[in-house]
mmCIF file of C-alpha atoms in Angstrom:
data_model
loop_
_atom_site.group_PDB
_atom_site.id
_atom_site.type_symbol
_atom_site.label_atom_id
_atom_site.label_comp_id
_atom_site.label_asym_id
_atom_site.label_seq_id
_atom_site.Cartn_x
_atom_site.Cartn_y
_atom_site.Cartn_z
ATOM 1 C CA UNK A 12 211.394 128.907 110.136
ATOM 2 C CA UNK A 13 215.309 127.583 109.115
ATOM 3 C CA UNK A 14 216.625 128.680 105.359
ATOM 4 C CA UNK A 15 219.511 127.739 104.223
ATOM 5 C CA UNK A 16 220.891 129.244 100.874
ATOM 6 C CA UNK A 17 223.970 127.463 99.064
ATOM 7 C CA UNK A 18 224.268 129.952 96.665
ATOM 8 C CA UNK A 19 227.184 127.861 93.978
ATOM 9 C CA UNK A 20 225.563 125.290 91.722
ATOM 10 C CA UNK A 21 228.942 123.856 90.852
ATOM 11 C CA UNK A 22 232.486 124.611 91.916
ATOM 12 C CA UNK A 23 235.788 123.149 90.099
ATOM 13 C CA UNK A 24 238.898 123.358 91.581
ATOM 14 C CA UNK A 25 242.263 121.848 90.934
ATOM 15 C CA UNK A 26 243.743 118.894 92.683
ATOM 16 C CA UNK A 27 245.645 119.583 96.005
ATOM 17 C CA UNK A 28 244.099 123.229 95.808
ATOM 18 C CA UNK A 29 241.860 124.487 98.738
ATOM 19 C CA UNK A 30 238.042 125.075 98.143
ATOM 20 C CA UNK A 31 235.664 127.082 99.841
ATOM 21 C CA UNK A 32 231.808 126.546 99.616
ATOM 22 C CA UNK A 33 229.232 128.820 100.217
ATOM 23 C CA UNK A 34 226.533 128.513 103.022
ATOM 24 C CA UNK A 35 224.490 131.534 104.221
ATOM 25 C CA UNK A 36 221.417 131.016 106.847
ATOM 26 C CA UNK A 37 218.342 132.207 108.194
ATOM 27 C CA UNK A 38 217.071 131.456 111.674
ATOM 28 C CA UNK A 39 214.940 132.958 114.558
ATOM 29 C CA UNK A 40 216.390 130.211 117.357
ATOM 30 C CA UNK A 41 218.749 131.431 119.783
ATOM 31 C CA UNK A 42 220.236 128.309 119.796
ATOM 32 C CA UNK A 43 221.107 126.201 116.607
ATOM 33 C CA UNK A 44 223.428 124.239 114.668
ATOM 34 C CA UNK A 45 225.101 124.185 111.220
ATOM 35 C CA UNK A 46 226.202 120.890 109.399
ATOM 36 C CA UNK A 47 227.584 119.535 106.211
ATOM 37 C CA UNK A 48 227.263 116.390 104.535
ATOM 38 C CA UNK A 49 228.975 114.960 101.216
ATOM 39 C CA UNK A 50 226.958 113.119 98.479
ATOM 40 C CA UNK A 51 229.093 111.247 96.010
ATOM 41 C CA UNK A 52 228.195 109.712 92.898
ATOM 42 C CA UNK A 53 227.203 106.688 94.681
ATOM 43 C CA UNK A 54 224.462 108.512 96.523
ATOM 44 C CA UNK A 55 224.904 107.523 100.364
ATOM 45 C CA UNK A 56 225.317 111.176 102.916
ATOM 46 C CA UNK A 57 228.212 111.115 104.775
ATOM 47 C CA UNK A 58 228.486 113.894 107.648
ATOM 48 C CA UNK A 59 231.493 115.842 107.673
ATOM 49 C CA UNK A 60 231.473 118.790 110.095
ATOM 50 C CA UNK A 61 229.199 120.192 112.726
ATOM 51 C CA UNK A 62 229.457 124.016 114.449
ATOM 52 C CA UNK A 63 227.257 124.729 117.466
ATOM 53 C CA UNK A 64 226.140 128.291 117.287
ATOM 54 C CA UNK A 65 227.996 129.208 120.722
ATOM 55 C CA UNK A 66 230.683 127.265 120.030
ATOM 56 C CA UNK A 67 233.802 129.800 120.215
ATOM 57 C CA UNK A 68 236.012 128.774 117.631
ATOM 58 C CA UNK A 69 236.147 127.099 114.067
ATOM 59 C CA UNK A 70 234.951 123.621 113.451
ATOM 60 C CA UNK A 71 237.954 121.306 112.460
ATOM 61 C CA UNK A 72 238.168 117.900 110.971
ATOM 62 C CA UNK A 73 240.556 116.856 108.944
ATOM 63 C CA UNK A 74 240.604 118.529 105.925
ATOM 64 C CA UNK A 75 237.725 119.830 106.748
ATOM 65 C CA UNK A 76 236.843 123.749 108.320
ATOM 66 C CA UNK A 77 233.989 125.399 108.727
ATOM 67 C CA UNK A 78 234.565 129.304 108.632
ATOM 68 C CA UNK A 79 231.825 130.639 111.127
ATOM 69 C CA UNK A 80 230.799 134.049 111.168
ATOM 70 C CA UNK A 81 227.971 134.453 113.408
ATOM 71 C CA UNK A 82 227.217 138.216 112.375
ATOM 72 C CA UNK A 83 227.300 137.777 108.657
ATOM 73 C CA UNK A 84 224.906 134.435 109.341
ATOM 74 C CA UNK A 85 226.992 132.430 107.143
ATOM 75 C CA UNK A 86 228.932 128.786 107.393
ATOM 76 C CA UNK A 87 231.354 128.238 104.709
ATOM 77 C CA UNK A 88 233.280 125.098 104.419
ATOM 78 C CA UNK A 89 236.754 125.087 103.484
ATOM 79 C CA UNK A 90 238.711 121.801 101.791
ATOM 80 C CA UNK A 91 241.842 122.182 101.835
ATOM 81 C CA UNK A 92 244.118 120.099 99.743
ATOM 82 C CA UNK A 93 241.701 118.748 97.760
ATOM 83 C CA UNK A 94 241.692 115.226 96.533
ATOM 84 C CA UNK A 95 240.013 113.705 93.415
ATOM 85 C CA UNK A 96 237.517 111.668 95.897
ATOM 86 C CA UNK A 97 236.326 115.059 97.158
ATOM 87 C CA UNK A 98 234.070 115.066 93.957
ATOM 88 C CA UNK A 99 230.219 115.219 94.849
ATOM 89 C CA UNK A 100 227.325 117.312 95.937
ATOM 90 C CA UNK A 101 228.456 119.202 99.017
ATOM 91 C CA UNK A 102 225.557 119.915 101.288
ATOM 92 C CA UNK A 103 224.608 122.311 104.374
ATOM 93 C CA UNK A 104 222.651 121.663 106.851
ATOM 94 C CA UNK A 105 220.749 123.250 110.264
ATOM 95 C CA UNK A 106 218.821 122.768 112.793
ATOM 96 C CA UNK A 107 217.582 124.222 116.537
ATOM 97 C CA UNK A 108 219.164 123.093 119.576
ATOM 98 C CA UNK A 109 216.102 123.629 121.587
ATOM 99 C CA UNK A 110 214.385 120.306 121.528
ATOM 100 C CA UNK A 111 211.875 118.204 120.224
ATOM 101 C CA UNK A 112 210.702 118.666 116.502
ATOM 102 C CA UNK A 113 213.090 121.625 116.800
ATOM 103 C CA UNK A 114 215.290 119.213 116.054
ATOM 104 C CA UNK A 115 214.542 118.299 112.180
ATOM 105 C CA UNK A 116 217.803 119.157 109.584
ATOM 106 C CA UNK A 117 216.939 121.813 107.274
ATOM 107 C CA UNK A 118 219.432 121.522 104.057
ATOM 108 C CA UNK A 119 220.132 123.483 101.258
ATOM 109 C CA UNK A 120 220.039 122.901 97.665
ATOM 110 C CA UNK A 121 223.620 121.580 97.329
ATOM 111 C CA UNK A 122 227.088 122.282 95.352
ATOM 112 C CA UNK A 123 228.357 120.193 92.993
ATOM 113 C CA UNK A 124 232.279 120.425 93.280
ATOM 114 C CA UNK A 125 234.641 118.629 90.774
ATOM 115 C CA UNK A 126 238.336 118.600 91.462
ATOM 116 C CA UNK A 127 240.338 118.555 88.681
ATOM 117 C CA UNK A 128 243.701 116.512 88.137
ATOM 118 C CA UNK B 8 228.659 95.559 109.477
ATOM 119 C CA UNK B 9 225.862 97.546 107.875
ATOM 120 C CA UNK B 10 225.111 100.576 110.674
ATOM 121 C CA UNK B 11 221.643 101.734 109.048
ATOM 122 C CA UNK B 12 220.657 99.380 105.944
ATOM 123 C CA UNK B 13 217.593 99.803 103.666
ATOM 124 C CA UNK B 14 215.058 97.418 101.988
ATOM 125 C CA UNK B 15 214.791 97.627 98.691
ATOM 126 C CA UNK B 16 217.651 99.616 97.441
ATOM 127 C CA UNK B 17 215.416 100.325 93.953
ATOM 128 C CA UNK B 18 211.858 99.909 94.037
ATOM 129 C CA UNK B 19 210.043 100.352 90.385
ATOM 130 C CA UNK B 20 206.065 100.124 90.453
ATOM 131 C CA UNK B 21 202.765 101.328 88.933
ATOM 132 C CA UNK B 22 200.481 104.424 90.191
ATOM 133 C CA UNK B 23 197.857 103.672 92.267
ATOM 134 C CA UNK B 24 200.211 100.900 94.287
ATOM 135 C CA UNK B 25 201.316 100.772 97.918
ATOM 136 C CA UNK B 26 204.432 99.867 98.777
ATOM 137 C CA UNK B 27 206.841 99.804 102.070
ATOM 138 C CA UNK B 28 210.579 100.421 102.725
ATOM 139 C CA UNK B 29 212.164 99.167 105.172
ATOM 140 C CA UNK B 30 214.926 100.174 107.538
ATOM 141 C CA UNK B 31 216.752 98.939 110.258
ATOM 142 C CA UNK B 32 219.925 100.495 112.387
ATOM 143 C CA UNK B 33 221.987 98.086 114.662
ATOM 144 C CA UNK B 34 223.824 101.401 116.502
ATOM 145 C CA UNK B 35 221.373 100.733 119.617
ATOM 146 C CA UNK B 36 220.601 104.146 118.493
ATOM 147 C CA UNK B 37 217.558 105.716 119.868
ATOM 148 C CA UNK B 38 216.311 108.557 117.522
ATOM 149 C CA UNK B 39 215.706 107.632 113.554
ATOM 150 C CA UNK B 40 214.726 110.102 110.538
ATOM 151 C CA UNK B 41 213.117 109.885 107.042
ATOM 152 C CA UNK B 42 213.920 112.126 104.404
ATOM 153 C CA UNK B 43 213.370 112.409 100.916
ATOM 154 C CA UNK B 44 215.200 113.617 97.876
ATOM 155 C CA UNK B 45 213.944 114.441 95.264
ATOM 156 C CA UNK B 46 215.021 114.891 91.194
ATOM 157 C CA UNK B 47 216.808 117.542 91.877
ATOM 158 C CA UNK B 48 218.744 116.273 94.756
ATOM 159 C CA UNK B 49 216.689 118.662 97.320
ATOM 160 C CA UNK B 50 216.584 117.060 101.058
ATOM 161 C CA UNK B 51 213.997 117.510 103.481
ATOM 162 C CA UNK B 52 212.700 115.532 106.136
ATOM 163 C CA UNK B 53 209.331 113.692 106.055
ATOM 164 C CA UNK B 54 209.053 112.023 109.765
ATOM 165 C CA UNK B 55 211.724 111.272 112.769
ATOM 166 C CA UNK B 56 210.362 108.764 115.881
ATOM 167 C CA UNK B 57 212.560 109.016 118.913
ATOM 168 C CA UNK B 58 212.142 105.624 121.160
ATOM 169 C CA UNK B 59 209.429 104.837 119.152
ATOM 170 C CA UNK B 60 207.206 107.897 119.328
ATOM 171 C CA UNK B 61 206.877 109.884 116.564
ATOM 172 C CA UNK B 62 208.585 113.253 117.041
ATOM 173 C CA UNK B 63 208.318 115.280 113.907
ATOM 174 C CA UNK B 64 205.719 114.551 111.136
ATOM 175 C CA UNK B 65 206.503 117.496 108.726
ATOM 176 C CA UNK B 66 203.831 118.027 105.774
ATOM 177 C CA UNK B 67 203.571 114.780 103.892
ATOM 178 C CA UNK B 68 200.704 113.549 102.832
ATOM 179 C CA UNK B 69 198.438 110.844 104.757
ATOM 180 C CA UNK B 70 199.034 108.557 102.065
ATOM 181 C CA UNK B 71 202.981 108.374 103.864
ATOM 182 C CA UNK B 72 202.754 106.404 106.913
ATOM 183 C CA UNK B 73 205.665 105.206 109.345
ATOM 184 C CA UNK B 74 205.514 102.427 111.675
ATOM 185 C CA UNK B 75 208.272 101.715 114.465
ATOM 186 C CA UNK B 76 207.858 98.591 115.871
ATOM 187 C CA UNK B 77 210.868 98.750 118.034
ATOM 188 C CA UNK B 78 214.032 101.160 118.306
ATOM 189 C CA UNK B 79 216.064 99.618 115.764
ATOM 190 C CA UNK B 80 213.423 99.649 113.014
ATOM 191 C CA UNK B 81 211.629 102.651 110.989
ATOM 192 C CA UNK B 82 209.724 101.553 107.937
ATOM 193 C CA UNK B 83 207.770 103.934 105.682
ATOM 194 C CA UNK B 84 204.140 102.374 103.958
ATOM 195 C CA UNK B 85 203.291 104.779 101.083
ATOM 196 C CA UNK B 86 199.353 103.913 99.892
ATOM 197 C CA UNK B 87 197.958 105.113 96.451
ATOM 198 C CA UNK B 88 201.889 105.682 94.998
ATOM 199 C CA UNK B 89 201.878 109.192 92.392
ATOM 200 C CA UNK B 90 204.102 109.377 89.823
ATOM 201 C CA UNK B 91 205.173 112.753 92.124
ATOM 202 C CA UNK B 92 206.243 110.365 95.099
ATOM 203 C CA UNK B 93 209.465 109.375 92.668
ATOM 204 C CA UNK B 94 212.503 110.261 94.506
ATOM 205 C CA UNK B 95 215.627 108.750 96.584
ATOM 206 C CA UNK B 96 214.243 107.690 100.270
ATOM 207 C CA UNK B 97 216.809 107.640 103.471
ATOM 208 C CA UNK B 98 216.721 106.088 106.784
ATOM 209 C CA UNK B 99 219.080 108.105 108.886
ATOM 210 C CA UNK B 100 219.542 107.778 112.956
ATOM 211 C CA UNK B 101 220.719 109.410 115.609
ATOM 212 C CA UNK B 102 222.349 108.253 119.054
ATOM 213 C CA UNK B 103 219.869 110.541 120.825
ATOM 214 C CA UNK B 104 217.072 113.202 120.030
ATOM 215 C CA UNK B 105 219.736 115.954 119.860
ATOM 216 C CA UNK B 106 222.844 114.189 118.854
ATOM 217 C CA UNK B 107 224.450 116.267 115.804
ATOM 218 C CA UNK B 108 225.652 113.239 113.607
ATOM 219 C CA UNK B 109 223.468 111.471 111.717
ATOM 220 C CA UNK B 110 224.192 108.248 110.107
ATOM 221 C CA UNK B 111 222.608 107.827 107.000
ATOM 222 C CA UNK B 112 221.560 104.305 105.148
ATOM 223 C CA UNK B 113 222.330 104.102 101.383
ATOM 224 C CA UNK B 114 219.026 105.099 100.127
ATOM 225 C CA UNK B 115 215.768 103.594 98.366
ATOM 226 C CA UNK B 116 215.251 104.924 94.918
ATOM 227 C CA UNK B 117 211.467 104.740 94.188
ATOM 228 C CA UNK B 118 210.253 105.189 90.444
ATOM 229 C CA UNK B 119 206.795 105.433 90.123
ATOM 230 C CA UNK B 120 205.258 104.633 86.510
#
């Protein structure tokens, strides 16, 4: 079985500041994958970042890390100079890489960041 | 374009109803996913049909039932509706089975009265 544990409710941080939000993980595949997706206010999931579990380094896009540490089972995102728009429910995501109904998204329960002008 | 595009966006109805949602994805993608979420914004996934054949049926009750009638379309038939089954439905698909972006439609928010 997958767990994922987001561990912040909420989160405020101040325009053009960087943000880090909290993703730990449980897992018994070998070979698995971690995600995160944005909610805003208007309600539709938009994915943002995906790390393979043997992928060697840190997950970029834009903006956008993903701060991997494979020991410590956890899969923080970073925003860095954040912008107002990066308001809304922040989720993570994972999944096996093995196949089949292995691959269903497990998510946690979400973090609601404001930025702050 | 709409990629992945939901029918109704808000559904409102009585207990005891059944209902459907539809969804359709013009991506010529060939995996699709429903989840639900629910009042307190918790995810999880109900069913996911890859080329038609239903892949993952996670534990929903019988009264949920999917129907693909081709690649590009998922719909979900809910019989007997409980006040319980109120939540925010997506359609989400997926270029193949283990593709690691998902592209989400915008969501069918069912109230049950």
């Amino acid at each position: 079985a997958q767990k994922i544990t987001q561990t912040q409710p909420g989160m405020f941080v101040q325009e053009k500041e960087a943000v880090t939000l909290d993703c730990t993980y449980d897992t018994s595949d070998p070979s698995y994958g971690l995600f995160w997706y944005k909610q805003p206010s208007s309600g539709e999931m938009i994915f943002l970042i995906y790390q393979g579990s043997y992928d060697q380094q840190n997950a970029t896009e834009g903006r956008y890390s993903l701060n991997f540490q494979k020991a410590r089972k956890s899969a923080n995102l970073v925003i860095s100079a954040s912008q107002l728009g990066d308001s809304a429910m922040y989720f993570c995501a994972m999944r096996g890489n093995s196949g089949g109904s292995n691959y269903k998204l497990t998510f946690g329960k979400g973090t609601l960041l404001t930025v702050n002008p | 374009d709409t990629a992945v595009s939901q029918t109704p966006k808000y559904l409102v109805t009585q207990m005891g109803n059944d209902k459907s949602i539809k969804c359709e994805q013009n991506l010529g993608h060939d995996t699709m996913y429903w989840y639900k979420q629910d009042s307190k914004k918790f995810l999880k996934i109900m069913f996911s049909y890859n080329n038609k054949e239903l892949i993952i049926n996670e534990t929903v009750p019988n009264r949920f039932s999917p129907k693909s009638p081709d690649k590009a379309h998922l719909n979900l038939h809910i019989n007997s509706l409980e006040l319980g089954d109120s939540a925010v439905y997506f359609c989400a698909s997926s270029k193949v089975q283990g593709s690691y972006e998902q592209y989400f439609g915008p969501g069918t928010r069912l109230t049950v009265t």
